């Protein structure tokens, strides 16, 4: 393995570690520090220059910019947090055009699984017995429940990292 390939793999490992840190922070505090998303963006040029094959960085910047704009629109409607929007855009940058759709799909799928677990946890907490979980009246605050979207983004980001490692 050449020295340049080692640098590319180290950049990908740092990417995975930063995303994992963001997920842990989101799970524990429902906050993703700006420094983590910024570090992901600042680390990307290292990967571009060290990648063994050409990286479509210009379309990746376009996807990341569009993702950030959409994320801030969702934030303005209180659908997701600003940290989630920034993390998603930073990972979209790394995913680029070739991995963006799988990244989006996996984020959505992981988010649905996390939402299901949160919903079931709340339903079991409200039910008098486990047998009455689905017969208990719905709580109107259920839709207002916070969700760590950063964890879902991280699951999909790890897919991106593994895929980038495989092609490096």
GROMACS .gro file of N, CA and C in nm:
model
  504
    1UNK      N    1   0.086  -0.117   0.000
    1UNK     CA    2   0.000   0.000   0.000
    1UNK      C    3   0.090   0.123   0.000
    2UNK      N    4   0.061   0.214  -0.090
    2UNK     CA    5   0.143   0.335  -0.101
    2UNK      C    6   0.112   0.432   0.013
    3UNK      N    7   0.203   0.525   0.032
    3UNK     CA    8   0.187   0.624   0.139
    3UNK      C    9   0.063   0.709   0.116
    4UNK      N   10   0.035   0.739  -0.009
    4UNK     CA   11  -0.081   0.822  -0.041
    4UNK      C   12  -0.211   0.748  -0.009
    5UNK      N   13  -0.213   0.615  -0.033
    5UNK     CA   14  -0.332   0.536   0.000
    5UNK      C   15  -0.352   0.528   0.151
    6UNK      N   16  -0.241   0.526   0.225
    6UNK     CA   17  -0.250   0.526   0.371
    6UNK      C   18  -0.313   0.657   0.419
    7UNK      N   19  -0.274   0.767   0.358
    7UNK     CA   20  -0.332   0.897   0.395
    7UNK      C   21  -0.482   0.899   0.365
    8UNK      N   22  -0.522   0.845   0.250
    8UNK     CA   23  -0.665   0.840   0.215
    8UNK      C   24  -0.741   0.756   0.316
    9UNK      N   25  -0.686   0.641   0.353
    9UNK     CA   26  -0.754   0.555   0.451
    9UNK      C   27  -0.759   0.620   0.589
   10UNK      N   28  -0.654   0.691   0.628
   10UNK     CA   29  -0.656   0.763   0.756
   10UNK      C   30  -0.761   0.873   0.755
   11UNK      N   31  -0.774   0.941   0.642
   11UNK     CA   32  -0.877   1.046   0.631
   11UNK      C   33  -1.016   0.984   0.647
   12UNK      N   34  -1.037   0.867   0.586
   12UNK     CA   35  -1.167   0.799   0.597
   12UNK      C   36  -1.192   0.754   0.740
   13UNK      N   37  -1.089   0.703   0.806
   13UNK     CA   38  -1.104   0.662   0.947
   13UNK      C   39  -1.136   0.782   1.037
   14UNK      N   40  -1.072   0.895   1.010
   14UNK     CA   41  -1.103   1.017   1.086
   14UNK      C   42  -1.246   1.061   1.059
   15UNK      N   43  -1.290   1.050   0.934
   15UNK     CA   44  -1.428   1.080   0.898
   15UNK      C   45  -1.524   0.995   0.982
   16UNK      N   46  -1.497   0.863   0.987
   16UNK     CA   47  -1.584   0.772   1.063
   16UNK      C   48  -1.583   0.807   1.212
   17UNK      N   49  -1.466   0.840   1.266
   17UNK     CA   50  -1.456   0.875   1.408
   17UNK      C   51  -1.533   1.004   1.439
   18UNK      N   52  -1.523   1.102   1.352
   18UNK     CA   53  -1.596   1.228   1.373
   18UNK      C   54  -1.747   1.206   1.367
   19UNK      N   55  -1.790   1.125   1.271
   19UNK     CA   56  -1.934   1.098   1.259
   19UNK      C   57  -1.983   1.021   1.382
   20UNK      N   58  -1.904   0.924   1.427
   20UNK     CA   59  -1.941   0.849   1.547
   20UNK      C   60  -1.951   0.942   1.668
   21UNK      N   61  -1.858   1.037   1.680
   21UNK     CA   62  -1.862   1.135   1.790
   21UNK      C   63  -1.989   1.220   1.782
   22UNK      N   64  -2.026   1.259   1.662
   22UNK     CA   65  -2.148   1.338   1.644
   22UNK      C   66  -2.271   1.257   1.685
   23UNK      N   67  -2.273   1.129   1.650
   23UNK     CA   68  -2.387   1.044   1.686
   23UNK      C   69  -2.397   1.028   1.838
   24UNK      N   70  -2.285   1.003   1.902
   24UNK     CA   71  -2.286   0.988   2.049
   24UNK      C   72  -2.333   1.117   2.115
   25UNK      N   73  -2.283   1.229   2.067
   25UNK     CA   74  -2.326   1.358   2.122
   25UNK      C   75  -2.475   1.379   2.104
   26UNK      N   76  -2.527   1.345   1.986
   26UNK     CA   77  -2.670   1.363   1.959
   26UNK      C   78  -2.755   1.271   2.045
   27UNK      N   79  -2.710   1.148   2.064
   27UNK     CA   80  -2.786   1.054   2.147
   27UNK      C   81  -2.789   1.101   2.292
   28UNK      N   82  -2.676   1.149   2.342
   28UNK     CA   83  -2.667   1.188   2.483
   28UNK      C   84  -2.727   1.324   2.515
   29UNK      N   85  -2.712   1.420   2.421
   29UNK     CA   86  -2.752   1.559   2.452
   29UNK      C   87  -2.850   1.620   2.352
   30UNK      N   88  -2.880   1.548   2.244
   30UNK     CA   89  -2.961   1.603   2.134
   30UNK      C   90  -2.897   1.728   2.075
   31UNK      N   91  -2.764   1.731   2.075
   31UNK     CA   92  -2.688   1.841   2.016
   31UNK      C   93  -2.569   1.784   1.941
   32UNK      N   94  -2.541   1.842   1.825
   32UNK     CA   95  -2.423   1.805   1.748
   32UNK      C   96  -2.335   1.930   1.740
   33UNK      N   97  -2.218   1.926   1.802
   33UNK     CA   98  -2.132   2.045   1.800
   33UNK      C   99  -2.093   2.085   1.658
   34UNK      N  100  -2.093   2.214   1.632
   34UNK     CA  101  -2.055   2.265   1.500
   34UNK      C  102  -1.915   2.221   1.462
   35UNK      N  103  -1.827   2.210   1.560
   35UNK     CA  104  -1.688   2.176   1.530
   35UNK      C  105  -1.675   2.039   1.463
   36UNK      N  106  -1.768   1.948   1.493
   36UNK     CA  107  -1.760   1.816   1.431
   36UNK      C  108  -1.797   1.822   1.282
   37UNK      N  109  -1.904   1.893   1.250
   37UNK     CA  110  -1.942   1.907   1.108
   37UNK      C  111  -1.836   1.986   1.033
   38UNK      N  112  -1.783   2.089   1.095
   38UNK     CA  113  -1.678   2.169   1.032
   38UNK      C  114  -1.552   2.085   1.009
   39UNK      N  115  -1.516   2.002   1.106
   39UNK     CA  116  -1.399   1.915   1.091
   39UNK      C  117  -1.419   1.817   0.975
   40UNK      N  118  -1.541   1.766   0.958
   40UNK     CA  119  -1.569   1.677   0.845
   40UNK      C  120  -1.545   1.748   0.712
   41UNK      N  121  -1.591   1.870   0.703
   41UNK     CA  122  -1.576   1.947   0.579
   41UNK      C  123  -1.429   1.980   0.555
   42UNK      N  124  -1.357   2.019   0.660
   42UNK     CA  125  -1.216   2.055   0.645
   42UNK      C  126  -1.127   1.934   0.616
   43UNK      N  127  -1.170   1.817   0.655
   43UNK     CA  128  -1.094   1.693   0.630
   43UNK      C  129  -1.111   1.645   0.486
   44UNK      N  130  -1.219   1.684   0.422
   44UNK     CA  131  -1.250   1.634   0.287
   44UNK      C  132  -1.140   1.661   0.184
   45UNK      N  133  -1.078   1.780   0.180
   45UNK     CA  134  -0.971   1.801   0.081
   45UNK      C  135  -0.854   1.703   0.097
   46UNK      N  136  -0.826   1.661   0.219
   46UNK     CA  137  -0.721   1.561   0.239
   46UNK      C  138  -0.756   1.433   0.165
   47UNK      N  139  -0.882   1.392   0.176
   47UNK     CA  140  -0.924   1.272   0.104
   47UNK      C  141  -0.918   1.294  -0.047
   48UNK      N  142  -0.961   1.411  -0.093
   48UNK     CA  143  -0.959   1.439  -0.238
   48UNK      C  144  -0.819   1.421  -0.295
   49UNK      N  145  -0.720   1.480  -0.227
   49UNK     CA  146  -0.583   1.475  -0.279
   49UNK      C  147  -0.516   1.338  -0.261
   50UNK      N  148  -0.564   1.261  -0.163
   50UNK     CA  149  -0.501   1.131  -0.136
   50UNK      C  150  -0.574   1.013  -0.199
   51UNK      N  151  -0.695   1.035  -0.247
   51UNK     CA  152  -0.774   0.924  -0.303
   51UNK      C  153  -0.701   0.863  -0.423
   52UNK      N  154  -0.702   0.731  -0.435
   52UNK     CA  155  -0.631   0.666  -0.545
   52UNK      C  156  -0.692   0.691  -0.683
   53UNK      N  157  -0.821   0.725  -0.686
   53UNK     CA  158  -0.883   0.759  -0.814
   53UNK      C  159  -0.947   0.898  -0.802
   54UNK      N  160  -0.976   0.960  -0.915
   54UNK     CA  161  -1.033   1.095  -0.911
   54UNK      C  162  -1.165   1.100  -0.832
   55UNK      N  163  -1.181   1.206  -0.757
   55UNK     CA  164  -1.301   1.227  -0.676
   55UNK      C  165  -1.385   1.336  -0.742
   56UNK      N  166  -1.514   1.311  -0.756
   56UNK     CA  167  -1.604   1.411  -0.815
   56UNK      C  168  -1.638   1.516  -0.709
   57UNK      N  169  -1.543   1.602  -0.681
   57UNK     CA  170  -1.559   1.695  -0.570
   57UNK      C  171  -1.651   1.812  -0.603
   58UNK      N  172  -1.654   1.855  -0.726
   58UNK     CA  173  -1.740   1.969  -0.760
   58UNK      C  174  -1.888   1.933  -0.748
   59UNK      N  175  -1.933   1.820  -0.808
   59UNK     CA  176  -2.074   1.782  -0.785
   59UNK      C  177  -2.102   1.751  -0.638
   60UNK      N  178  -2.001   1.702  -0.565
   60UNK     CA  179  -2.020   1.675  -0.422
   60UNK      C  180  -2.046   1.804  -0.345
   61UNK      N  181  -1.977   1.910  -0.383
   61UNK     CA  182  -2.001   2.040  -0.318
   61UNK      C  183  -2.142   2.088  -0.349
   62UNK      N  184  -2.187   2.067  -0.473
   62UNK     CA  185  -2.324   2.104  -0.509
   62UNK      C  186  -2.427   2.027  -0.429
   63UNK      N  187  -2.406   1.895  -0.415
   63UNK     CA  188  -2.499   1.813  -0.335
   63UNK      C  189  -2.499   1.856  -0.189
   64UNK      N  190  -2.382   1.882  -0.136
   64UNK     CA  191  -2.372   1.925   0.003
   64UNK      C  192  -2.441   2.059   0.024
   65UNK      N  193  -2.423   2.150  -0.070
   65UNK     CA  194  -2.487   2.282  -0.060
   65UNK      C  195  -2.639   2.270  -0.067
   66UNK      N  196  -2.687   2.189  -0.161
   66UNK     CA  197  -2.832   2.168  -0.173
   66UNK      C  198  -2.886   2.100  -0.047
   67UNK      N  199  -2.811   2.004   0.006
   67UNK     CA  200  -2.853   1.935   0.130
   67UNK      C  201  -2.859   2.034   0.247
   68UNK      N  202  -2.761   2.123   0.254
   68UNK     CA  203  -2.760   2.221   0.362
   68UNK      C  204  -2.878   2.318   0.349
   69UNK      N  205  -2.907   2.361   0.227
   69UNK     CA  206  -3.021   2.452   0.205
   69UNK      C  207  -3.152   2.383   0.243
   70UNK      N  208  -3.170   2.259   0.200
   70UNK     CA  209  -3.291   2.185   0.236
   70UNK      C  210  -3.296   2.160   0.386
   71UNK      N  211  -3.182   2.128   0.445
   71UNK     CA  212  -3.177   2.105   0.589
   71UNK      C  213  -3.216   2.228   0.668
   72UNK      N  214  -3.171   2.343   0.625
   72UNK     CA  215  -3.209   2.466   0.697
   72UNK      C  216  -3.357   2.498   0.675
   73UNK      N  217  -3.411   2.463   0.559
   73UNK     CA  218  -3.556   2.480   0.539
   73UNK      C  219  -3.632   2.389   0.635
   74UNK      N  220  -3.588   2.265   0.649
   74UNK     CA  221  -3.652   2.173   0.745
   74UNK      C  222  -3.636   2.223   0.888
   75UNK      N  223  -3.520   2.280   0.918
   75UNK     CA  224  -3.496   2.338   1.051
   75UNK      C  225  -3.591   2.454   1.078
   76UNK      N  226  -3.615   2.536   0.976
   76UNK     CA  227  -3.704   2.652   0.996
   76UNK      C  228  -3.847   2.609   1.024
   77UNK      N  229  -3.884   2.489   0.979
   77UNK     CA  230  -4.017   2.435   1.008
   77UNK      C  231  -4.015   2.342   1.130
   78UNK      N  232  -3.902   2.339   1.199
   78UNK     CA  233  -3.884   2.259   1.322
   78UNK      C  234  -3.901   2.110   1.297
   79UNK      N  235  -3.858   2.065   1.180
   79UNK     CA  236  -3.865   1.923   1.146
   79UNK      C  237  -3.737   1.853   1.188
   80UNK      N  238  -3.625   1.923   1.178
   80UNK     CA  239  -3.498   1.866   1.225
   80UNK      C  240  -3.415   1.977   1.288
   81UNK      N  241  -3.310   1.937   1.355
   81UNK     CA  242  -3.224   2.035   1.420
   81UNK      C  243  -3.119   2.090   1.324
   82UNK      N  244  -3.064   2.205   1.360
   82UNK     CA  245  -2.960   2.266   1.275
   82UNK      C  246  -2.836   2.178   1.271
   83UNK      N  247  -2.801   2.116   1.382
   83UNK     CA  248  -2.685   2.027   1.385
   83UNK      C  249  -2.704   1.909   1.293
   84UNK      N  250  -2.826   1.856   1.291
   84UNK     CA  251  -2.857   1.744   1.201
   84UNK      C  252  -2.841   1.787   1.055
   85UNK      N  253  -2.890   1.906   1.023
   85UNK     CA  254  -2.880   1.957   0.886
   85UNK      C  255  -2.734   1.973   0.844
   86UNK      N  256  -2.652   2.027   0.934
   86UNK     CA  257  -2.511   2.048   0.902
   86UNK      C  258  -2.436   1.915   0.891
   87UNK      N  259  -2.467   1.822   0.980
   87UNK     CA  260  -2.402   1.691   0.974
   87UNK      C  261  -2.440   1.619   0.844
   88UNK      N  262  -2.568   1.622   0.809
   88UNK     CA  263  -2.613   1.557   0.686
   88UNK      C  264  -2.541   1.616   0.565
   89UNK      N  265  -2.529   1.748   0.560
   89UNK     CA  266  -2.462   1.813   0.447
   89UNK      C  267  -2.313   1.776   0.443
   90UNK      N  268  -2.249   1.769   0.558
   90UNK     CA  269  -2.107   1.733   0.562
   90UNK      C  270  -2.084   1.590   0.513
   91UNK      N  271  -2.173   1.500   0.552
   91UNK     CA  272  -2.160   1.360   0.507
   91UNK      C  273  -2.197   1.351   0.358
   92UNK      N  274  -2.294   1.430   0.314
   92UNK     CA  275  -2.330   1.431   0.171
   92UNK      C  276  -2.210   1.473   0.086
   93UNK      N  277  -2.130   1.563   0.139
   93UNK     CA  278  -2.007   1.603   0.070
   93UNK      C  279  -1.917   1.483   0.046
   94UNK      N  280  -1.898   1.404   0.151
   94UNK     CA  281  -1.812   1.285   0.139
   94UNK      C  282  -1.878   1.179   0.050
   95UNK      N  283  -2.008   1.166   0.057
   95UNK     CA  284  -2.077   1.065  -0.024
   95UNK      C  285  -2.065   1.097  -0.172
   96UNK      N  286  -2.074   1.222  -0.206
   96UNK     CA  287  -2.065   1.261  -0.346
   96UNK      C  288  -2.182   1.208  -0.427
   97UNK      N  289  -2.180   1.232  -0.557
   97UNK     CA  290  -2.294   1.190  -0.639
   97UNK      C  291  -2.311   1.039  -0.647
   98UNK      N  292  -2.204   0.962  -0.639
   98UNK     CA  293  -2.216   0.817  -0.656
   98UNK      C  294  -2.273   0.747  -0.533
   99UNK      N  295  -2.253   0.803  -0.414
   99UNK     CA  296  -2.303   0.739  -0.292
   99UNK      C  297  -2.416   0.816  -0.225
  100UNK      N  298  -2.458   0.927  -0.285
  100UNK     CA  299  -2.559   1.009  -0.218
  100UNK      C  300  -2.692   0.937  -0.201
  101UNK      N  301  -2.743   0.874  -0.306
  101UNK     CA  302  -2.873   0.806  -0.295
  101UNK      C  303  -2.870   0.690  -0.195
  102UNK      N  304  -2.767   0.604  -0.197
  102UNK     CA  305  -2.762   0.502  -0.092
  102UNK      C  306  -2.750   0.563   0.048
  103UNK      N  307  -2.674   0.673   0.059
  103UNK     CA  308  -2.662   0.742   0.187
  103UNK      C  309  -2.798   0.795   0.233
  104UNK      N  310  -2.871   0.857   0.143
  104UNK     CA  311  -3.004   0.910   0.175
  104UNK      C  312  -3.099   0.798   0.216
  105UNK      N  313  -3.098   0.689   0.140
  105UNK     CA  314  -3.185   0.575   0.169
  105UNK      C  315  -3.153   0.515   0.305
  106UNK      N  316  -3.024   0.495   0.331
  106UNK     CA  317  -2.984   0.434   0.459
  106UNK      C  318  -3.014   0.527   0.576
  107UNK      N  319  -2.998   0.657   0.557
  107UNK     CA  320  -3.033   0.752   0.663
  107UNK      C  321  -3.182   0.745   0.694
  108UNK      N  322  -3.262   0.739   0.589
  108UNK     CA  323  -3.407   0.731   0.607
  108UNK      C  324  -3.447   0.601   0.677
  109UNK      N  325  -3.388   0.493   0.633
  109UNK     CA  326  -3.417   0.362   0.693
  109UNK      C  327  -3.376   0.358   0.840
  110UNK      N  328  -3.255   0.402   0.869
  110UNK     CA  329  -3.207   0.403   1.008
  110UNK      C  330  -3.292   0.498   1.094
  111UNK      N  331  -3.331   0.612   1.038
  111UNK     CA  332  -3.418   0.705   1.111
  111UNK      C  333  -3.552   0.643   1.142
  112UNK      N  334  -3.606   0.567   1.048
  112UNK     CA  335  -3.733   0.498   1.073
  112UNK      C  336  -3.722   0.394   1.183
  113UNK      N  337  -3.613   0.321   1.184
  113UNK     CA  338  -3.592   0.220   1.289
  113UNK      C  339  -3.578   0.288   1.426
  114UNK      N  340  -3.501   0.396   1.432
  114UNK     CA  341  -3.485   0.469   1.558
  114UNK      C  342  -3.618   0.526   1.604
  115UNK      N  343  -3.696   0.583   1.511
  115UNK     CA  344  -3.827   0.638   1.546
  115UNK      C  345  -3.920   0.528   1.598
  116UNK      N  346  -3.914   0.412   1.536
  116UNK     CA  347  -3.997   0.300   1.582
  116UNK      C  348  -3.960   0.260   1.724
  117UNK      N  349  -3.831   0.251   1.753
  117UNK     CA  350  -3.788   0.216   1.889
  117UNK      C  351  -3.832   0.321   1.991
  118UNK      N  352  -3.820   0.449   1.955
  118UNK     CA  353  -3.864   0.555   2.046
  118UNK      C  354  -4.015   0.545   2.068
  119UNK      N  355  -4.090   0.523   1.961
  119UNK     CA  356  -4.236   0.511   1.971
  119UNK      C  357  -4.275   0.393   2.059
  120UNK      N  358  -4.210   0.277   2.035
  120UNK     CA  359  -4.241   0.159   2.117
  120UNK      C  360  -4.204   0.181   2.263
  121UNK      N  361  -4.093   0.245   2.287
  121UNK     CA  362  -4.053   0.273   2.425
  121UNK      C  363  -4.158   0.359   2.496
  122UNK      N  364  -4.207   0.462   2.428
  122UNK     CA  365  -4.310   0.548   2.487
  122UNK      C  366  -4.442   0.474   2.504
  123UNK      N  367  -4.477   0.393   2.406
  123UNK     CA  368  -4.602   0.317   2.416
  123UNK      C  369  -4.597   0.217   2.531
  124UNK      N  370  -4.484   0.148   2.547
  124UNK     CA  371  -4.472   0.053   2.658
  124UNK      C  372  -4.475   0.126   2.792
  125UNK      N  373  -4.419   0.246   2.797
  125UNK     CA  374  -4.420   0.324   2.922
  125UNK      C  375  -4.561   0.368   2.958
  126UNK      N  376  -4.646   0.393   2.858
  126UNK     CA  377  -4.783   0.439   2.883
  126UNK      C  378  -4.880   0.326   2.912
  127UNK      N  379  -4.852   0.208   2.860
  127UNK     CA  380  -4.946   0.096   2.873
  127UNK      C  381  -4.941   0.039   3.014
  128UNK      N  382  -5.058  -0.002   3.063
  128UNK     CA  383  -5.065  -0.064   3.195
  128UNK      C  384  -4.996  -0.199   3.195
  129UNK      N  385  -5.011  -0.274   3.087
  129UNK     CA  386  -4.943  -0.402   3.071
  129UNK      C  387  -4.892  -0.411   2.927
  130UNK      N  388  -4.793  -0.494   2.902
  130UNK     CA  389  -4.743  -0.506   2.764
  130UNK      C  390  -4.850  -0.548   2.664
  131UNK      N  391  -4.952  -0.617   2.711
  131UNK     CA  392  -5.059  -0.660   2.620
  131UNK      C  393  -5.144  -0.543   2.571
  132UNK      N  394  -5.143  -0.433   2.644
  132UNK     CA  395  -5.225  -0.317   2.608
  132UNK      C  396  -5.148  -0.209   2.532
  133UNK      N  397  -5.028  -0.241   2.485
  133UNK     CA  398  -4.944  -0.141   2.418
  133UNK      C  399  -5.017  -0.075   2.302
  134UNK      N  400  -5.084  -0.154   2.220
  134UNK     CA  401  -5.147  -0.098   2.101
  134UNK      C  402  -5.292  -0.057   2.124
  135UNK      N  403  -5.344  -0.075   2.245
  135UNK     CA  404  -5.480  -0.034   2.277
  135UNK      C  405  -5.483   0.092   2.362
  136UNK      N  406  -5.368   0.137   2.408
  136UNK     CA  407  -5.359   0.258   2.488
  136UNK      C  408  -5.381   0.378   2.397
  137UNK      N  409  -5.458   0.478   2.441
  137UNK     CA  410  -5.479   0.597   2.358
  137UNK      C  411  -5.345   0.665   2.325
  138UNK      N  412  -5.338   0.720   2.208
  138UNK     CA  413  -5.215   0.784   2.162
  138UNK      C  414  -5.191   0.913   2.239
  139UNK      N  415  -5.066   0.940   2.269
  139UNK     CA  416  -5.026   1.061   2.338
  139UNK      C  417  -5.004   1.172   2.235
  140UNK      N  418  -5.071   1.287   2.248
  140UNK     CA  419  -5.053   1.394   2.150
  140UNK      C  420  -4.910   1.451   2.150
  141UNK      N  421  -4.835   1.429   2.255
  141UNK     CA  422  -4.698   1.478   2.261
  141UNK      C  423  -4.600   1.385   2.190
  142UNK      N  424  -4.648   1.271   2.144
  142UNK     CA  425  -4.561   1.174   2.080
  142UNK      C  426  -4.491   1.233   1.957
  143UNK      N  427  -4.562   1.311   1.880
  143UNK     CA  428  -4.503   1.374   1.761
  143UNK      C  429  -4.403   1.483   1.794
  144UNK      N  430  -4.406   1.532   1.916
  144UNK     CA  431  -4.313   1.637   1.960
  144UNK      C  432  -4.187   1.578   2.023
  145UNK      N  433  -4.181   1.446   2.034
  145UNK     CA  434  -4.067   1.379   2.097
  145UNK      C  435  -3.939   1.405   2.018
  146UNK      N  436  -3.832   1.440   2.088
  146UNK     CA  437  -3.703   1.461   2.022
  146UNK      C  438  -3.649   1.327   1.972
  147UNK      N  439  -3.577   1.335   1.861
  147UNK     CA  440  -3.517   1.215   1.805
  147UNK      C  441  -3.374   1.246   1.762
  148UNK      N  442  -3.281   1.159   1.796
  148UNK     CA  443  -3.141   1.184   1.756
  148UNK      C  444  -3.117   1.146   1.609
  149UNK      N  445  -3.154   1.236   1.519
  149UNK     CA  446  -3.133   1.210   1.376
  149UNK      C  447  -2.985   1.188   1.345
  150UNK      N  448  -2.897   1.247   1.426
  150UNK     CA  449  -2.754   1.230   1.405
  150UNK      C  450  -2.712   1.085   1.409
  151UNK      N  451  -2.781   1.005   1.489
  151UNK     CA  452  -2.750   0.862   1.496
  151UNK      C  453  -2.785   0.794   1.363
  152UNK      N  454  -2.898   0.831   1.305
  152UNK     CA  455  -2.937   0.774   1.176
  152UNK      C  456  -2.841   0.817   1.066
  153UNK      N  457  -2.801   0.942   1.069
  153UNK     CA  458  -2.705   0.993   0.971
  153UNK      C  459  -2.572   0.918   0.987
  154UNK      N  460  -2.534   0.891   1.111
  154UNK     CA  461  -2.407   0.822   1.136
  154UNK      C  462  -2.409   0.678   1.084
  155UNK      N  463  -2.521   0.610   1.098
  155UNK     CA  464  -2.531   0.473   1.045
  155UNK      C  465  -2.503   0.475   0.895
  156UNK      N  466  -2.567   0.566   0.825
  156UNK     CA  467  -2.547   0.576   0.680
  156UNK      C  468  -2.407   0.626   0.646
  157UNK      N  469  -2.353   0.713   0.729
  157UNK     CA  470  -2.218   0.765   0.705
  157UNK      C  471  -2.114   0.654   0.718
  158UNK      N  472  -2.138   0.561   0.809
  158UNK     CA  473  -2.045   0.448   0.822
  158UNK      C  474  -2.048   0.361   0.696
  159UNK      N  475  -2.165   0.350   0.635
  159UNK     CA  476  -2.173   0.280   0.505
  159UNK      C  477  -2.087   0.353   0.402
  160UNK      N  478  -2.097   0.486   0.400
  160UNK     CA  479  -2.017   0.565   0.307
  160UNK      C  480  -1.867   0.542   0.335
  161UNK      N  481  -1.829   0.544   0.462
  161UNK     CA  482  -1.688   0.525   0.498
  161UNK      C  483  -1.638   0.387   0.454
  162UNK      N  484  -1.715   0.283   0.481
  162UNK     CA  485  -1.674   0.148   0.441
  162UNK      C  486  -1.663   0.136   0.290
  163UNK      N  487  -1.756   0.198   0.219
  163UNK     CA  488  -1.752   0.193   0.073
  163UNK      C  489  -1.629   0.268   0.019
  164UNK      N  490  -1.600   0.384   0.076
  164UNK     CA  491  -1.482   0.459   0.033
  164UNK      C  492  -1.354   0.381   0.063
  165UNK      N  493  -1.350   0.312   0.176
  165UNK     CA  494  -1.232   0.231   0.211
  165UNK      C  495  -1.215   0.117   0.110
  166UNK      N  496  -1.326   0.058   0.072
  166UNK     CA  497  -1.320  -0.054  -0.020
  166UNK      C  498  -1.268  -0.013  -0.157
  167UNK      N  499  -1.306   0.107  -0.202
  167UNK     CA  500  -1.261   0.151  -0.335
  167UNK      C  501  -1.126   0.222  -0.331
  168UNK      N  502  -1.075   0.249  -0.210
  168UNK     CA  503  -0.943   0.316  -0.199
  168UNK      C  504  -0.831   0.218  -0.213
   0.00000   0.00000   0.00000
